[in-house]
C-alpha positions as semicolon CSV with decimal commas, in nm:
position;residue;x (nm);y (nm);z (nm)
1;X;0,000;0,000;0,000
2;X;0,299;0,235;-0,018
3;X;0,626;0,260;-0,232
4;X;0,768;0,494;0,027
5;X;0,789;0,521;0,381
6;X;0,608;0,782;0,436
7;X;0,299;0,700;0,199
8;X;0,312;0,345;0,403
9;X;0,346;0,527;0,762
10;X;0,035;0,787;0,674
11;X;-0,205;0,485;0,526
12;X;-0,109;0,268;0,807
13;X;-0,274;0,584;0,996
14;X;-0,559;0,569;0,788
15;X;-0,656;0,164;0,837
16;X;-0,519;0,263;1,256
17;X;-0,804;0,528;1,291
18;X;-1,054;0,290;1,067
19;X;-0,957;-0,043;1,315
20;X;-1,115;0,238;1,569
21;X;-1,391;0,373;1,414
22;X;-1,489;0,025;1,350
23;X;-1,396;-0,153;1,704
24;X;-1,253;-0,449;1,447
25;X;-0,885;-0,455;1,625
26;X;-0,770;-0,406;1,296
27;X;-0,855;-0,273;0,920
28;X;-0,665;-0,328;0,586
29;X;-0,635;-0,008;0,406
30;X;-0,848;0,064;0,174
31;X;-0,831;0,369;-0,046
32;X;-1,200;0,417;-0,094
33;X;-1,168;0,489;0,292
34;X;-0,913;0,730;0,237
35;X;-1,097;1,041;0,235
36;X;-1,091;1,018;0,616
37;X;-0,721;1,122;0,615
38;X;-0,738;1,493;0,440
39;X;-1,062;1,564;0,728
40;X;-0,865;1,427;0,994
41;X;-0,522;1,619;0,920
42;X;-0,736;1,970;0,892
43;X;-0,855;1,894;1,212
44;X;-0,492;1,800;1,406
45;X;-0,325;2,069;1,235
46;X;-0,624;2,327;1,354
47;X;-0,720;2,195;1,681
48;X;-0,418;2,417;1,915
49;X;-0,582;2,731;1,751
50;X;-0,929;2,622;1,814
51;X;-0,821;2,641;2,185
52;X;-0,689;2,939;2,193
53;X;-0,914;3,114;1,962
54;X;-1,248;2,997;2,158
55;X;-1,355;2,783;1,823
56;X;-1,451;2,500;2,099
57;X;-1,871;2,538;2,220
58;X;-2,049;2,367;2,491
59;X;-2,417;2,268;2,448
60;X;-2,568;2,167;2,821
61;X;-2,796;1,875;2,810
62;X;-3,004;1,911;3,142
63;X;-3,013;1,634;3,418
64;X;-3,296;1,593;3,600
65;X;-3,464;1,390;3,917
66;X;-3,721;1,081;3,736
67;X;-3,926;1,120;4,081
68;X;-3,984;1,535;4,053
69;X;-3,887;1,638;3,721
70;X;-3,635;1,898;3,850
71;X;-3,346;1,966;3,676
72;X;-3,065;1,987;3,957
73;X;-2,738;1,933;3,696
74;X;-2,638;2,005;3,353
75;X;-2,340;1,807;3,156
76;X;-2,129;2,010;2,933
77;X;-2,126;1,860;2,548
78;X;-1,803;2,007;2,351
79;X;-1,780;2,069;1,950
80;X;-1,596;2,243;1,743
81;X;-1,728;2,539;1,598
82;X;-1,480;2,503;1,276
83;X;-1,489;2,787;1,014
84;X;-1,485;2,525;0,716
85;X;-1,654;2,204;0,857
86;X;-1,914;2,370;1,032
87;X;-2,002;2,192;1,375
88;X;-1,723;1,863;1,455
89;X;-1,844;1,634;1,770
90;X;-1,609;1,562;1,996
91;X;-1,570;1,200;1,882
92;X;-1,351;1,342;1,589
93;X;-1,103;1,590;1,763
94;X;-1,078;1,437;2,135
95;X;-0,878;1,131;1,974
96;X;-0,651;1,356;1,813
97;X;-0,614;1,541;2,128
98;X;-0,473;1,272;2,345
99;X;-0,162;1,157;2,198
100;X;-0,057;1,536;2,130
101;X;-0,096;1,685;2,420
102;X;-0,327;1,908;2,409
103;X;-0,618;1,759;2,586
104;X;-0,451;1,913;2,923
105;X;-0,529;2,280;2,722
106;X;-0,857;2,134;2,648
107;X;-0,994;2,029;2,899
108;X;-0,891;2,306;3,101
109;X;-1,086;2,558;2,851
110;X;-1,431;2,323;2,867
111;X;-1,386;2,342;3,238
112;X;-1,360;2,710;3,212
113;X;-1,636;2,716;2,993
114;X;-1,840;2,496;3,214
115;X;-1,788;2,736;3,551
116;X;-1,838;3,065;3,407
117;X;-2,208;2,956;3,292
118;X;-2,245;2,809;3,618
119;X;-2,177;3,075;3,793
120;X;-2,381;3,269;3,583
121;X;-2,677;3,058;3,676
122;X;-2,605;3,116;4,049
123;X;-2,597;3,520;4,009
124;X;-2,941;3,464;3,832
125;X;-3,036;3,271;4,140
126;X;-3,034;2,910;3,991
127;X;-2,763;2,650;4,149
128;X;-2,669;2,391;3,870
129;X;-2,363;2,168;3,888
130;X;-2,183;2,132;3,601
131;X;-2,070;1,782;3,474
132;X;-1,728;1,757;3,230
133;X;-1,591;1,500;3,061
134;X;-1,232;1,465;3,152
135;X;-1,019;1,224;3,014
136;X;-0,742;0,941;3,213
137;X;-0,447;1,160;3,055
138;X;-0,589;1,464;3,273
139;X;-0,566;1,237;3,621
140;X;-0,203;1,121;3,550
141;X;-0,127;1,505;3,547
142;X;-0,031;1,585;3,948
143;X;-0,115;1,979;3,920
144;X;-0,476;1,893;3,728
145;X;-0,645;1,860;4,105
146;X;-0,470;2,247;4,135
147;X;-0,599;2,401;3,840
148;X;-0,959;2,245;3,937
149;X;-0,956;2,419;4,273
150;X;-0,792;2,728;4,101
151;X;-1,080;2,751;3,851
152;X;-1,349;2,712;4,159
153;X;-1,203;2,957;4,378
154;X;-1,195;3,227;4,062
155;X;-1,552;3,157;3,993
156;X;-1,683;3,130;4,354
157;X;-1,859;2,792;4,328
158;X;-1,849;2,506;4,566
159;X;-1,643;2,206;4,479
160;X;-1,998;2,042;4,447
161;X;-2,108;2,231;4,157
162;X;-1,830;2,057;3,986
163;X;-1,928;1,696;3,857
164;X;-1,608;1,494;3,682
165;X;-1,647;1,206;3,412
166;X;-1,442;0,919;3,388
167;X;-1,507;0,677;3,136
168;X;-1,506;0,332;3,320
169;X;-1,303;0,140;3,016
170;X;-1,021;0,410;3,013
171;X;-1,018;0,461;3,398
172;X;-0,995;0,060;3,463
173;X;-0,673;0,046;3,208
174;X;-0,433;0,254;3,473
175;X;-0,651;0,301;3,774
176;X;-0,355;0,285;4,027
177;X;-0,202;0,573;3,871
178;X;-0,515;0,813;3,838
179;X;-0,587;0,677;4,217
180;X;-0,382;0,995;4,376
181;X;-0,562;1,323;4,195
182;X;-0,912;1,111;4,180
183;X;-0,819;1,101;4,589
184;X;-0,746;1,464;4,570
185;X;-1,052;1,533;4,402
186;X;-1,244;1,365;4,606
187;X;-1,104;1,575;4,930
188;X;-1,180;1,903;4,739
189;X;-1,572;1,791;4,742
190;X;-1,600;1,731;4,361
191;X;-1,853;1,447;4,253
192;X;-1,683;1,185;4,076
193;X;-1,910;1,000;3,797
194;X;-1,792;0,683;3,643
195;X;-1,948;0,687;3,287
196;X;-2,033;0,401;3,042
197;X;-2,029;0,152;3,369
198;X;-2,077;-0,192;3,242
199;X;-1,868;-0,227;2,954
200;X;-1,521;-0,151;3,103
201;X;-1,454;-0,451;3,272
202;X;-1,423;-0,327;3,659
203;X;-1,324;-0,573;3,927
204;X;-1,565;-0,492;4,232
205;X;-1,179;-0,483;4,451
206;X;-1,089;-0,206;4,203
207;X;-1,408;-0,058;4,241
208;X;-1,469;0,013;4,551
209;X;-1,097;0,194;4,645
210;X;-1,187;0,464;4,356
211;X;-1,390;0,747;4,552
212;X;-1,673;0,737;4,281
213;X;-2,014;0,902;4,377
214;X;-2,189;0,815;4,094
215;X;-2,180;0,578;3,812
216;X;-2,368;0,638;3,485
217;X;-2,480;0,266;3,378
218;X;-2,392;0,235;3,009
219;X;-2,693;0,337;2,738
220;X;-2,632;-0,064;2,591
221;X;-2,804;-0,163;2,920
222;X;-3,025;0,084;2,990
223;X;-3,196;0,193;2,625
224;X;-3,324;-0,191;2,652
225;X;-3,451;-0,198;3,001
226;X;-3,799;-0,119;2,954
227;X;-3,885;-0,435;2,696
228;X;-3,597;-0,663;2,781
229;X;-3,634;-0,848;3,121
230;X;-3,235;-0,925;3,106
231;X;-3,143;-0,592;3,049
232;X;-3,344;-0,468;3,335
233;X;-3,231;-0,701;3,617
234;X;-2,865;-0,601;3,531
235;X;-2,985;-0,222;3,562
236;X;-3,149;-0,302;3,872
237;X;-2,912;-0,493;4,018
238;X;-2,619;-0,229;3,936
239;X;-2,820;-0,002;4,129
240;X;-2,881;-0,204;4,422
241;X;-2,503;-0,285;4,459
């Protein structure tokens, strides 16, 4: 698939980011694929200045209580407001993000993001946490606990307006290593969620030494629950464990 090196390296990427895309393990390149590459290369080489420039929006989706209705939380959804491919979800750009570094800068700009509307809400008189995505890179970083409570303190919210996500699956791969800042985290008063629980392979030991408040059971489980009687005793018996 290449005569050259670096024709072979960059459609190697291609079939890497297909294997992905897919969940196959692996992909053969295929050039009628191929049109993924040029999309994917505008959006690494523009992603830095999206940070910097504010080209990165957060849509809330609200969170409410099933008994009373009331919305008591709000989770912060990123895209990319890009000036040539219109809205990107995050799907596209966070994967990019990881293995170059920049998802510290990120992160810390949706968590900016995230606070200032909270505590807009508050001066309006209306107290809603704010749920972020974060992602395992961010809790290997030993100052990311100090640029939480930084953010906080500038923005005059409680630690408890702060909710964290943690995929289970990436959380589970290195959990002794994030176990320090999630600790840290925890001390500070910030609810820890464990997201897409059921599908990342957690060993109840593991589980119960993280200082998780919440778990989000994963949507394969619970989109299901209401016709399938399988799907409903796992969801119920998540819950009651």
């Amino acid at each position: 698939h290449g005569a050259d090196a670096d024709t072979l390296i960059q459609r190697a990427d291609v079939a890497m980011y297909l294997a992905k895309e897919n969940q196959t393990g692996f992909q053969v390149y295929s050039a009628e694929r191929d049109h993924h590459t040029t999309r994917r290369l505008t959006l690494a080489s523009g992603l830095k200045r999206a940070i910097d420039e504010g080209e990165l929006v957060l849509y809330f989706q609200p969170i409410a209580e099933l008994a009373t209705g009331d919305v008591t939380a709000v989770e912060g959804l990123v895209r990319w407001n890009h000036p040539e491919l219109g809205l990107v979800p995050p799907d596209e750009f966070i994967p990019l993000a990881e293995p170059t570094g920049l998802i510290a800068p990120l992160t810390l700009r949706v968590l900016e993001d995230g606070l200032r509307q909270a505590a807009t809400w508050k001066a309006r008189g209306r107290n809603l946490a704010v749920a972020i995505n974060v992602s395992v890179r961010n809790l290997y970083d030993p100052e990311f606990a100090d640029h939480v409570a930084a953010r906080l303190q500038h923005w005059g919210l409680p630690a408890s307006s702060l909710h964290l996500e943690i995929t289970e699956g990436m959380l589970m791969a290195d959990p002794v290593r994030a176990e320090p800042v999630l600790a840290r985290l925890h001390e500070m008063g910030v609810v820890l969620v464990l997201d897409d629980f059921g599908t990342g392979y957690s060993s109840l030991a593991r589980l119960k030494r993280l200082p998780v408040s919440k778990i989000k059971i994963d949507k394969s489980f619970v989109m299901g629950m209401g016709t399938d009687e399988d799907d409903a005793a796992i969801v119920r018996s998540t819950i009651d464990l």
